[in-house]
Structure formats: structure tokens, C-alpha cells
């Protein structure tokens, strides 16, 4: 069944157009991974664990939700599917990255074979409780499988009516061009924040390949760019204490969150906080407003399970950064430590 052009939510928020789906969605979405996987507070005790934040997001006008079959082995999809059943919200999910947990945090392996992607799609449809997935990403390119094979298999899912539109995650511009020549790329999801600017042509993928300017490429090809971790996995809010994270929180394994690197990275937060003070706002809202300012096709998906944090994020939609603000933020120090 086709989606209407508005979410019917109780609060109206600014929207952005998703050409491949022929509709608009709220200018900020919700990344759902942390509801049941990888971060402190994640809960796999029931398939309704994330209901409060998901319901609050819907009531606030959010209608773009992001999950993956890799997050808690499908549990995250089930949580999202149940909470959004009967709504017209857009649900994006992913395949090609298999998530496990060895007791010390997430362990990820790649599988981009056509056989796996076909099976994964059927599993995601069951988990989400839908007949068609709105937006289906190749979660990571499998270096053992040509991207042409993986993308071709995903395009067959569109032809079969199981998927409406396809996206890529953490790819280079060249990989996106190859995929786009086979089937339209509707969205590219990659990390983008004040401390990770790879997608603006300033860095490499997780595999060490130069990204190119992915924000520019998506804008030129009728695709949306979907930044994950737009708040630096919470660090840019200024309220995160890495030393207080539990042992199972994935951020403890990330170099930017540990020791001297974490201390030096506070200088980035100081810049963001100074801009926030000028607007009587919060670092979270400023950091998100900077991401939104990168283009009218950019739809960030910050994740949180805290309603107060969610509302602070949503305040970014009412924040207009000045040229002086943007210049200050652009001049913020580069992050110390690699992403992973």
C-alpha cells in the first residue's frame, strides 16, 4: 500500500523529501540500534522494550526510523515493527552485516552473497511484520563479493515487491556510482558529525578507501544522505562520561572515547558549547543543526532511549546557525583517535 505524504503525527516538524519513496519525512529520523544493542541501556528483555521512546518519537512528528537485522539478531527489528504497526512511518533496515555478541560487545561479520541477502530480506519482513520494506540498505560491502552481485540481488527484491527502495551504507562515491548504474541508489547512510567529516570528502571508509564527497554525490543523484552518529555517539552532547560506561558498551572499544584522546576531544565539545551559549541552546542541538546545514537532502538519525535527550535533539529543527556559528564549528579541532 503506498504511503501518504505526511505521518499524521500530533506535532508538525520540518520535513525533507525522499525522491525514491515519493514522500516527505521529518527532517530528523530516529536511529534505533541503541534500543536493544551495543550501547548502555540496551534492552533485549522483550519486544516492547523500546515502546516509550518510539511512541514519543511518533507523537513528536518523527516518521523515519532506522534499524537492521544485525542489531541484536533481529530483536531490534521486532521492537520497531511492533511499535510502528499501523502507522505510515518509513522503516529502513539493512542486510549484509551479521551481528553477534561474545559477551564483551558486538562482533560483526559481512555476508553480501545473493543467497544471504534474499534470506535476510524474508527474515526482516517477518521481524518487522510488513509486506514490503520501505528502504533496504546493503549494510556493508562484502569484499569477498563483487558489489555488482550484491546490488543485483537487492534489485531483484525490488522487482519482487519485497522492497520499495535501496540504499548503501559506508561506501565510497565510486562504489555508489557502480551500484547506481545497476539500480537507483535511493539513500546512502554513513557517519557524519563535527568530528567525523569523511562523507564530505575529508576521510576514508572503515576499510581505508577514500570516500569522496558523498553528501555532494547523493544531492546530485536524487538520493538522500542519512548520517548516523551525528552526535559523535553522544560525545558531542557534552554530557557523556566515557569512564562511566558499562563494560558491554561498544564505545569503550573506540579510540576516541578512551584516555588522552577523550580528554583532547573535549576541545571539540567546547567549541560546540560556545555556539550553543550564543543561542541559549544545547550542544546536541547545535551539533545536529550543523549536520542539517550540510544540505536539504540530509536526514540525520540520532539515536537515544532517553525522552529528554530526544527533545534536546529535536530542538535542532528550530535552530538557525549564523555564518559566524558555521565558521566557528568548521574551525573546530579534528578528532583525536580513529573511528573504530
Short mmCIF file of C-alpha atoms in Angstrom, two decimals:
data_model
loop_
_atom_site.label_atom_id
_atom_site.label_comp_id
_atom_site.label_asym_id
_atom_site.label_seq_id
_atom_site.Cartn_x
_atom_site.Cartn_y
_atom_site.Cartn_z
CA UNK A 1 0.00 0.00 0.00
CA UNK A 2 1.50 3.39 -0.92
CA UNK A 3 2.35 5.82 1.85
CA UNK A 4 0.58 9.14 2.22
CA UNK A 5 2.77 12.22 2.17
CA UNK A 6 2.53 13.04 5.85
CA UNK A 7 2.84 11.00 9.00
CA UNK A 8 -0.36 12.10 10.66
CA UNK A 9 1.63 12.69 13.85
CA UNK A 10 0.36 15.02 16.54
CA UNK A 11 3.11 17.61 16.05
CA UNK A 12 4.26 19.14 12.78
CA UNK A 13 8.01 19.39 12.18
CA UNK A 14 10.08 20.47 9.17
CA UNK A 15 10.28 17.80 6.51
CA UNK A 16 12.64 16.65 3.78
CA UNK A 17 11.79 14.89 0.54
CA UNK A 18 12.78 11.30 -0.22
CA UNK A 19 12.54 11.13 -4.04
CA UNK A 20 12.64 7.34 -4.33
CA UNK A 21 9.67 6.96 -1.99
CA UNK A 22 7.73 9.89 -3.42
CA UNK A 23 7.07 11.40 0.00
CA UNK A 24 8.44 13.62 2.70
CA UNK A 25 9.62 12.59 6.14
CA UNK A 26 10.61 14.55 9.22
CA UNK A 27 13.96 16.31 8.77
CA UNK A 28 15.36 14.23 11.65
CA UNK A 29 14.80 10.50 12.00
CA UNK A 30 15.46 8.07 14.83
CA UNK A 31 18.30 5.56 14.84
CA UNK A 32 17.00 2.58 16.78
CA UNK A 33 20.13 0.44 17.32
CA UNK A 34 20.70 1.54 20.92
CA UNK A 35 17.23 0.44 22.00
CA UNK A 36 18.38 -3.16 22.14
CA UNK A 37 22.02 -3.43 21.12
CA UNK A 38 25.57 -2.17 21.61
CA UNK A 39 25.03 0.78 23.98
CA UNK A 40 24.40 1.10 27.71
CA UNK A 41 20.69 0.85 28.43
CA UNK A 42 20.06 -1.56 25.55
CA UNK A 43 17.27 -3.96 26.47
CA UNK A 44 16.56 -7.34 24.88
CA UNK A 45 14.16 -8.46 27.60
CA UNK A 46 11.03 -8.04 25.48
CA UNK A 47 9.82 -6.99 22.07
CA UNK A 48 8.19 -3.89 23.58
CA UNK A 49 11.30 -2.61 25.36
CA UNK A 50 11.65 0.46 23.14
CA UNK A 51 7.96 1.34 23.10
CA UNK A 52 8.18 4.59 25.15
CA UNK A 53 10.80 6.33 23.01
CA UNK A 54 9.26 5.08 19.76
CA UNK A 55 5.80 6.30 20.79
CA UNK A 56 7.22 9.65 21.86
CA UNK A 57 9.06 9.99 18.55
CA UNK A 58 5.85 9.34 16.60
CA UNK A 59 3.93 11.85 18.71
CA UNK A 60 6.67 14.40 18.06
CA UNK A 61 6.31 14.10 14.29
CA UNK A 62 9.19 11.71 13.60
CA UNK A 63 8.28 9.25 10.85
CA UNK A 64 11.66 7.92 9.65
CA UNK A 65 13.06 5.02 11.66
CA UNK A 66 16.27 3.07 11.12
CA UNK A 67 17.09 -0.48 12.24
CA UNK A 68 18.99 -3.55 10.98
CA UNK A 69 18.87 -7.31 11.19
CA UNK A 70 22.37 -7.10 12.72
CA UNK A 71 21.12 -5.31 15.83
CA UNK A 72 20.56 -7.99 18.47
CA UNK A 73 19.97 -10.68 15.83
CA UNK A 74 16.64 -9.31 14.63
CA UNK A 75 15.32 -8.26 18.04
CA UNK A 76 15.66 -4.59 17.14
CA UNK A 77 13.56 -5.07 14.01
CA UNK A 78 10.85 -6.78 16.04
CA UNK A 79 10.78 -3.92 18.56
CA UNK A 80 10.50 -1.33 15.79
CA UNK A 81 7.96 -3.33 13.80
CA UNK A 82 5.62 -3.78 16.74
CA UNK A 83 5.83 -0.16 17.83
CA UNK A 84 5.17 1.22 14.35
CA UNK A 85 2.48 -1.26 13.28
CA UNK A 86 -0.49 0.51 11.73
CA UNK A 87 1.36 3.80 11.18
CA UNK A 88 2.58 5.23 7.89
CA UNK A 89 6.13 5.76 9.18
CA UNK A 90 9.03 4.88 6.90
CA UNK A 91 11.07 1.95 8.20
CA UNK A 92 14.60 1.44 6.94
CA UNK A 93 16.51 -1.72 7.69
CA UNK A 94 19.69 -3.36 6.45
CA UNK A 95 21.31 -6.66 5.48
CA UNK A 96 24.79 -7.91 4.78
CA UNK A 97 26.30 -7.41 8.22
CA UNK A 98 25.82 -10.14 10.79
CA UNK A 99 25.94 -9.09 14.42
CA UNK A 100 26.86 -11.39 17.29
CA UNK A 101 27.94 -10.78 20.86
CA UNK A 102 30.78 -12.68 22.51
CA UNK A 103 30.00 -11.26 25.94
CA UNK A 104 32.35 -8.33 25.52
CA UNK A 105 30.35 -6.40 22.96
CA UNK A 106 29.25 -6.64 19.32
CA UNK A 107 31.16 -8.78 16.84
CA UNK A 108 30.38 -8.17 13.17
CA UNK A 109 30.96 -10.24 10.06
CA UNK A 110 29.98 -9.46 6.46
CA UNK A 111 27.92 -11.54 4.07
CA UNK A 112 26.88 -9.91 0.82
CA UNK A 113 26.12 -13.06 -1.13
CA UNK A 114 22.86 -13.03 -3.10
CA UNK A 115 21.67 -16.11 -1.21
CA UNK A 116 22.16 -14.48 2.18
CA UNK A 117 20.56 -11.20 1.16
CA UNK A 118 17.45 -12.96 -0.14
CA UNK A 119 17.10 -14.95 3.08
CA UNK A 120 17.80 -11.88 5.21
CA UNK A 121 15.07 -9.90 3.47
CA UNK A 122 12.47 -12.58 4.20
CA UNK A 123 13.55 -12.64 7.86
CA UNK A 124 13.34 -8.85 8.12
CA UNK A 125 9.86 -8.83 6.61
CA UNK A 126 8.77 -11.29 9.31
CA UNK A 127 10.52 -9.38 12.09
CA UNK A 128 9.03 -6.05 11.05
CA UNK A 129 5.59 -7.51 10.35
CA UNK A 130 5.32 -5.81 6.95
CA UNK A 131 4.74 -6.92 3.38
CA UNK A 132 7.28 -4.50 1.90
CA UNK A 133 10.38 -2.85 3.34
CA UNK A 134 10.42 0.89 2.62
CA UNK A 135 14.19 1.34 2.42
CA UNK A 136 16.64 -1.57 2.41
CA UNK A 137 20.36 -0.95 2.75
CA UNK A 138 23.37 -3.06 1.95
CA UNK A 139 24.82 -2.62 5.44
CA UNK A 140 28.43 -3.05 4.33
CA UNK A 141 30.07 -4.07 1.07
CA UNK A 142 31.45 -7.61 1.38
CA UNK A 143 35.00 -7.53 -0.01
CA UNK A 144 34.62 -11.20 -0.97
CA UNK A 145 31.56 -10.48 -3.15
CA UNK A 146 31.51 -8.02 -6.08
CA UNK A 147 29.18 -5.14 -5.28
CA UNK A 148 27.50 -5.78 -8.64
CA UNK A 149 26.40 -9.21 -7.35
CA UNK A 150 25.10 -7.91 -4.01
CA UNK A 151 23.32 -4.93 -5.56
CA UNK A 152 21.88 -7.02 -8.35
CA UNK A 153 20.38 -9.38 -5.78
CA UNK A 154 18.86 -6.47 -3.89
CA UNK A 155 17.37 -5.06 -7.09
CA UNK A 156 15.62 -8.41 -7.60
CA UNK A 157 13.93 -7.89 -4.22
CA UNK A 158 12.53 -4.59 -5.52
CA UNK A 159 11.27 -6.32 -8.65
CA UNK A 160 9.62 -8.96 -6.45
CA UNK A 161 7.76 -6.27 -4.48
CA UNK A 162 9.54 -7.04 -1.21
CA UNK A 163 11.42 -3.71 -1.10
CA UNK A 164 10.48 -0.20 -2.26
CA UNK A 165 13.89 1.45 -2.48
CA UNK A 166 17.56 0.55 -1.95
CA UNK A 167 20.37 2.19 -0.04
CA UNK A 168 24.05 1.76 0.69
CA UNK A 169 25.92 2.17 3.96
CA UNK A 170 29.53 3.28 4.44
CA UNK A 171 30.55 3.21 0.79
CA UNK A 172 32.76 5.30 -1.45
CA UNK A 173 31.46 7.52 -4.22
CA UNK A 174 32.90 5.08 -6.74
CA UNK A 175 31.01 2.16 -5.18
CA UNK A 176 27.82 4.22 -5.21
CA UNK A 177 28.34 5.01 -8.90
CA UNK A 178 28.74 1.33 -9.73
CA UNK A 179 25.58 0.41 -7.83
CA UNK A 180 23.62 3.33 -9.29
CA UNK A 181 24.40 2.13 -12.81
CA UNK A 182 22.60 -1.14 -11.99
CA UNK A 183 19.67 0.14 -9.91
CA UNK A 184 18.96 3.60 -8.47
CA UNK A 185 20.57 4.36 -5.12
CA UNK A 186 17.83 5.96 -3.03
CA UNK A 187 19.93 6.68 0.05
CA UNK A 188 23.45 6.48 1.41
CA UNK A 189 23.94 6.09 5.14
CA UNK A 190 27.32 6.94 6.62
CA UNK A 191 28.70 8.53 9.74
CA UNK A 192 28.76 12.34 9.66
CA UNK A 193 29.29 14.74 12.52
CA UNK A 194 31.54 17.57 13.59
CA UNK A 195 34.20 15.02 14.48
CA UNK A 196 33.69 12.68 11.51
CA UNK A 197 33.61 14.50 8.17
CA UNK A 198 34.60 11.64 5.88
CA UNK A 199 31.40 11.91 3.86
CA UNK A 200 32.33 15.49 2.95
CA UNK A 201 35.42 14.19 1.18
CA UNK A 202 37.70 14.53 4.20
CA UNK A 203 38.50 10.91 5.02
CA UNK A 204 38.25 7.20 4.31
CA UNK A 205 35.83 4.34 4.85
CA UNK A 206 36.24 1.77 7.60
CA UNK A 207 38.20 -0.21 5.00
CA UNK A 208 40.62 2.66 4.40
CA UNK A 209 39.28 3.67 0.98
CA UNK A 210 38.88 7.40 0.16
CA UNK A 211 35.19 8.19 0.43
CA UNK A 212 34.91 11.18 -1.87
CA UNK A 213 32.22 13.78 -1.25
CA UNK A 214 29.24 11.52 -0.63
CA UNK A 215 26.97 14.34 0.54
CA UNK A 216 27.54 16.07 -2.79
CA UNK A 217 27.08 12.85 -4.81
CA UNK A 218 23.75 12.00 -3.19
CA UNK A 219 22.48 15.52 -3.76
CA UNK A 220 23.36 15.30 -7.45
CA UNK A 221 21.67 11.90 -7.90
CA UNK A 222 18.24 12.35 -6.28
CA UNK A 223 19.29 10.36 -3.23
CA UNK A 224 19.12 11.30 0.43
CA UNK A 225 22.14 11.25 2.69
CA UNK A 226 21.41 9.72 6.10
CA UNK A 227 24.07 10.46 8.74
CA UNK A 228 24.33 8.02 11.61
CA UNK A 229 26.03 9.04 14.87
CA UNK A 230 25.55 12.77 14.10
CA UNK A 231 26.31 13.49 17.77
CA UNK A 232 29.56 11.54 17.78
CA UNK A 233 27.90 8.60 19.56
CA UNK A 234 26.85 11.01 22.30
CA UNK A 235 30.26 12.59 22.88
CA UNK A 236 29.37 15.91 21.23
CA UNK A 237 26.46 16.46 23.63
CA UNK A 238 28.97 17.27 26.36
CA UNK A 239 27.03 15.17 28.85
CA UNK A 240 28.71 11.81 28.23
CA UNK A 241 31.30 10.49 30.67
CA UNK A 242 33.14 7.63 28.92
CA UNK A 243 34.57 6.41 32.21
CA UNK A 244 31.04 5.72 33.46
CA UNK A 245 30.06 3.44 30.58
CA UNK A 246 29.42 -0.25 31.41
CA UNK A 247 31.84 -2.87 30.08
CA UNK A 248 29.41 -4.02 27.37
CA UNK A 249 29.07 -0.57 25.78
CA UNK A 250 30.71 -0.64 22.37
CA UNK A 251 32.09 2.88 22.77
CA UNK A 252 34.71 1.67 25.23
CA UNK A 253 36.43 -0.08 22.33
CA UNK A 254 36.54 3.07 20.21
CA UNK A 255 39.84 5.03 20.42
CA UNK A 256 38.17 8.45 20.59
CA UNK A 257 36.48 7.56 23.87
CA UNK A 258 39.50 6.43 25.84
CA UNK A 259 42.32 8.03 27.81
CA UNK A 260 44.17 11.02 26.44
CA UNK A 261 42.16 11.00 23.20
CA UNK A 262 38.89 11.53 25.09
CA UNK A 263 40.40 14.40 27.04
CA UNK A 264 41.71 16.11 23.91
CA UNK A 265 38.40 15.63 22.12
CA UNK A 266 36.66 17.71 24.75
CA UNK A 267 38.07 20.72 22.92
CA UNK A 268 35.58 19.99 20.12
CA UNK A 269 32.74 20.00 22.62
CA UNK A 270 33.95 23.34 23.97
CA UNK A 271 33.53 24.89 20.52
CA UNK A 272 30.03 23.44 20.16
CA UNK A 273 29.10 24.58 23.67
CA UNK A 274 30.24 28.14 22.93
CA UNK A 275 27.91 28.32 19.93
CA UNK A 276 25.11 26.80 22.00
CA UNK A 277 25.55 29.51 24.62
CA UNK A 278 25.06 32.22 22.00
CA UNK A 279 21.68 30.69 21.13
CA UNK A 280 20.63 29.69 24.65
CA UNK A 281 20.57 26.16 23.26
CA UNK A 282 22.34 22.85 23.87
CA UNK A 283 25.46 21.31 22.32
CA UNK A 284 23.29 18.47 20.99
CA UNK A 285 21.01 20.86 19.10
CA UNK A 286 23.96 22.80 17.68
CA UNK A 287 25.81 19.66 16.55
CA UNK A 288 22.67 18.39 14.82
CA UNK A 289 21.90 21.77 13.28
CA UNK A 290 25.38 21.73 11.70
CA UNK A 291 24.65 18.33 10.15
CA UNK A 292 21.29 19.53 8.84
CA UNK A 293 23.01 22.55 7.30
CA UNK A 294 25.11 20.31 5.03
CA UNK A 295 22.26 20.02 2.53
CA UNK A 296 18.45 19.93 2.11
CA UNK A 297 18.69 16.19 1.32
CA UNK A 298 20.48 15.33 4.59
CA UNK A 299 18.33 13.47 7.16
CA UNK A 300 20.29 12.63 10.32
CA UNK A 301 19.20 9.74 12.54
CA UNK A 302 20.44 10.38 16.09
CA UNK A 303 19.63 7.53 18.44
CA UNK A 304 18.56 7.71 22.06
CA UNK A 305 16.31 5.91 24.51
CA UNK A 306 16.01 8.99 26.76
CA UNK A 307 13.00 11.22 26.08
CA UNK A 308 14.76 14.30 27.47
CA UNK A 309 17.72 13.74 25.15
CA UNK A 310 15.32 13.16 22.26
CA UNK A 311 13.61 16.50 22.86
CA UNK A 312 17.00 18.24 23.06
CA UNK A 313 17.86 16.72 19.68
CA UNK A 314 14.59 17.84 18.14
CA UNK A 315 15.35 21.43 19.16
CA UNK A 316 17.88 21.48 16.32
CA UNK A 317 14.99 21.90 13.89
CA UNK A 318 14.25 25.34 15.30
CA UNK A 319 17.86 26.50 15.42
CA UNK A 320 19.25 28.73 12.67
CA UNK A 321 23.04 28.84 12.70
CA UNK A 322 24.62 32.08 11.53
CA UNK A 323 27.60 32.34 9.21
CA UNK A 324 29.69 33.13 12.30
CA UNK A 325 28.39 29.98 14.01
CA UNK A 326 29.16 27.81 11.00
CA UNK A 327 32.65 29.27 10.69
CA UNK A 328 33.34 28.56 14.35
CA UNK A 329 32.13 24.99 14.03
CA UNK A 330 34.06 24.38 10.81
CA UNK A 331 37.22 25.51 12.62
CA UNK A 332 36.75 23.05 15.50
CA UNK A 333 39.78 20.77 16.08
CA UNK A 334 39.93 17.45 14.30
CA UNK A 335 39.08 14.44 16.43
CA UNK A 336 41.93 12.57 18.09
CA UNK A 337 41.73 8.81 17.51
CA UNK A 338 40.26 6.70 14.73
CA UNK A 339 36.54 5.95 14.46
CA UNK A 340 36.91 2.23 15.10
#
